[in-house]
Amino acid sequence: MVALLLLARTGHALPVGAGAGGEPLRAVAARAGVAIGAAARALLLETDPRYAPVLAGEFDSLTPEIEMKWPQTEPEPGRFVFGPADALVDFAEAHGMRVRGHTLLWADPVRIPDYVARTGDPEALRTLLRNHITAVAGRYRGRVEAWDVVNEPLDPIRGTGLRSNVFLEHLGPAYIGEAFRLAREVDPSAQLFLNEIGVLSGGPKFEALLDLVRDLLATGVPLDGVGLQGHIFAGLNTPSRERVEEVVRSFADLGLVVELTEIDVSVGPAVPDRLELQARIVGDLLGGCLAVEACRGITFWGFTDRHTWIDDFLGPGRAPLLFDAEYRPKPAVEAVRATLAARAVPEPGTGLALATGLAALAATRRRA
Ligand code: G3I
């Protein structure tokens, strides 16, 4: 076990690589010029003693899983609750992690508080949006490196067209650009992302996202990046490495930064060699993204099978994350390490790092 210590700015020390038994992912990622992140929950920092050391030891980027969302930060108009989000931002800063803010506006009607969903007057709705973004992005100005300004604006069923919600109904499609303009005004230093689910495999939803992004850019909306989620269910929606690269490149070609923002790979209990399959899928997701220079961040939606939204969504046993419920590294950890190493920038004059990385990647692929 690697016994390196990470000295926090606060003077606390946490074991680095405590859960992985190998070089910490964040060290390999740094050489690859990419952020490696996990979604995290403030409550678990307090209640599960094994949680924080692995989070801070392995990852250099943190996304609050629920704590920065509208229902959590402004449950009633003008009443703000920042304690849990503050705890995560403080934790990230203490451990040299960047923060991805998630999310200022989740365009799903059930993810918006009732008082917003019930507002029918366009000006009142605009005021709610302005006040919310001003308060939340303002509180973390200069501390959140990238914001998922708008999350999942596309229709989830048809896959094309915008999702129906109160903003679309009363402000029209321009609500998306308005949210980005407000975010830029409030925190000019943050990178602004549009984050979408279900596009990594290509198809109509991917095309719809590309059209939307082109429209936003054409109308001068301050959009810096696209976040591509990665909730994968093995056997159902498993994109090839080449497909991921194609999708990522399409957004990079528009001049945008791209990140994989919410990876988890569910593998049913009956799937043969399921952890090896999972490692291969994870390697393909990362490999496809990292093949494109504009791919700057890889975030998993959690990191231990002990705490995953998939258990609530589908029931337990799908083991979607990198570490098992006892915080032991799974084969996917090695796949992440190898794929990151393959993009490592070699030390000047040696070329060794790249050669080592490529060899490690080839070995992983052979094993899979
Ligand atoms: O913490 C309470 C608990 O005290 C209570 O007993 C329980 C009863 O339902 O609820 C718990 O809160 C839940 C929370 O997760 C923590 O588990 C909320 O009800 C539940 O709505 C919340 O779900 C989160 C969901 O977003 C909605 O915010 C998931 O954890 C989170 O993983 C999920 O993340 C989304 C991304 O933001 C966007 N992309 C898809 C992704 C997965 O749905």
CSV table of C-alpha atoms and ligand atoms in Angstrom, one decimal, residues 39 41 43 63-67 69 71-72 102-103 106 110-111 148 151-152 195-197 229 231 261-262 264 301 308-310 312-313, ligand 1:
chain,number,residue,atom,x,y,z
A,39,ALA,CA,-19.2,13.1,-7.0
A,41,ARG,CA,-21.9,13.7,-0.5
A,43,LEU,CA,-23.1,13.7,4.9
A,63,THR,CA,-18.6,17.4,-7.7
A,64,PRO,CA,-21.3,17.8,-5.0
A,65,GLU,CA,-23.8,15.0,-5.8
A,66,ILE,CA,-26.8,16.9,-4.5
A,67,GLU,CA,-25.7,19.7,-2.2
A,69,LYS,CA,-28.9,21.8,-6.5
A,71,PRO,CA,-34.1,22.2,-4.0
A,72,GLN,CA,-31.1,21.8,-1.6
A,102,HIS,CA,-23.5,21.0,-10.1
A,103,THR,CA,-26.0,22.4,-11.0
A,106,TRP,CA,-31.6,21.1,-13.7
A,110,VAL,CA,-39.4,17.3,-10.7
A,111,ARG,CA,-35.9,18.6,-9.9
A,148,ASP,CA,-22.9,22.7,-14.9
A,151,ASN,CA,-28.3,20.2,-16.7
A,152,GLU,CA,-30.2,17.8,-19.0
A,195,ASN,CA,-24.3,18.9,-19.0
A,196,GLU,CA,-26.4,16.2,-20.7
A,197,ILE,CA,-27.3,12.5,-20.2
A,229,GLN,CA,-22.6,12.0,-18.4
A,231,HIS,CA,-24.4,6.3,-16.7
A,261,THR,CA,-19.0,14.2,-15.9
A,262,GLU,CA,-21.0,11.3,-14.3
A,264,ASP,CA,-20.9,4.8,-13.4
A,301,TRP,CA,-20.6,9.5,-10.1
A,308,THR,CA,-24.3,4.9,-5.1
A,309,TRP,CA,-27.6,6.3,-6.4
A,310,ILE,CA,-27.8,3.2,-8.5
A,312,ASP,CA,-31.8,3.4,-5.0
A,313,PHE,CA,-32.6,3.5,-8.7
B,1,G3I,O1,-30.9,12.0,2.2
B,1,G3I,C1,-32.4,11.7,2.1
B,1,G3I,C2,-32.8,10.7,3.1
B,1,G3I,O2,-32.6,11.4,4.4
B,1,G3I,C3,-34.2,10.4,2.9
B,1,G3I,O3,-34.6,9.4,3.8
B,1,G3I,C4,-34.4,9.8,1.5
B,1,G3I,C5,-35.9,9.5,1.2
B,1,G3I,O4,-36.1,9.5,-0.2
B,1,G3I,O5,-34.0,10.8,0.6
B,1,G3I,C6,-32.6,11.1,0.7
B,1,G3I,O6,-32.3,12.1,-0.3
B,1,G3I,C7,-32.1,11.6,-1.6
B,1,G3I,C8,-30.7,11.9,-2.0
B,1,G3I,O7,-30.6,11.5,-3.4
B,1,G3I,C9,-29.7,11.2,-1.2
B,1,G3I,O8,-29.8,9.8,-1.4
B,1,G3I,C10,-33.1,12.2,-2.5
B,1,G3I,O9,-34.5,11.8,-2.1
B,1,G3I,C11,-32.9,11.9,-3.9
B,1,G3I,O10,-33.7,12.7,-4.8
B,1,G3I,C12,-31.4,12.2,-4.2
B,1,G3I,O11,-31.2,11.7,-5.6
B,1,G3I,C13,-30.1,12.3,-6.3
B,1,G3I,C14,-30.7,12.8,-7.6
B,1,G3I,O12,-29.6,13.2,-8.5
B,1,G3I,C15,-31.6,14.0,-7.4
B,1,G3I,O13,-30.9,15.1,-6.8
B,1,G3I,C16,-29.0,11.3,-6.4
B,1,G3I,O14,-28.4,11.0,-5.2
B,1,G3I,C17,-28.0,11.8,-7.4
B,1,G3I,O15,-27.1,10.7,-7.7
B,1,G3I,C18,-28.7,12.2,-8.7
B,1,G3I,O16,-27.7,12.6,-9.6
B,1,G3I,C19,-28.1,12.9,-11.0
B,1,G3I,C20,-27.3,14.1,-11.4
B,1,G3I,O17,-27.5,15.2,-10.6
B,1,G3I,C21,-27.7,14.5,-12.9
B,1,G3I,N1,-27.6,13.3,-13.8
B,1,G3I,C22,-28.3,12.1,-13.3
B,1,G3I,C23,-27.8,11.7,-11.9
B,1,G3I,C24,-28.4,10.4,-11.5
B,1,G3I,O18,-29.8,10.6,-11.4
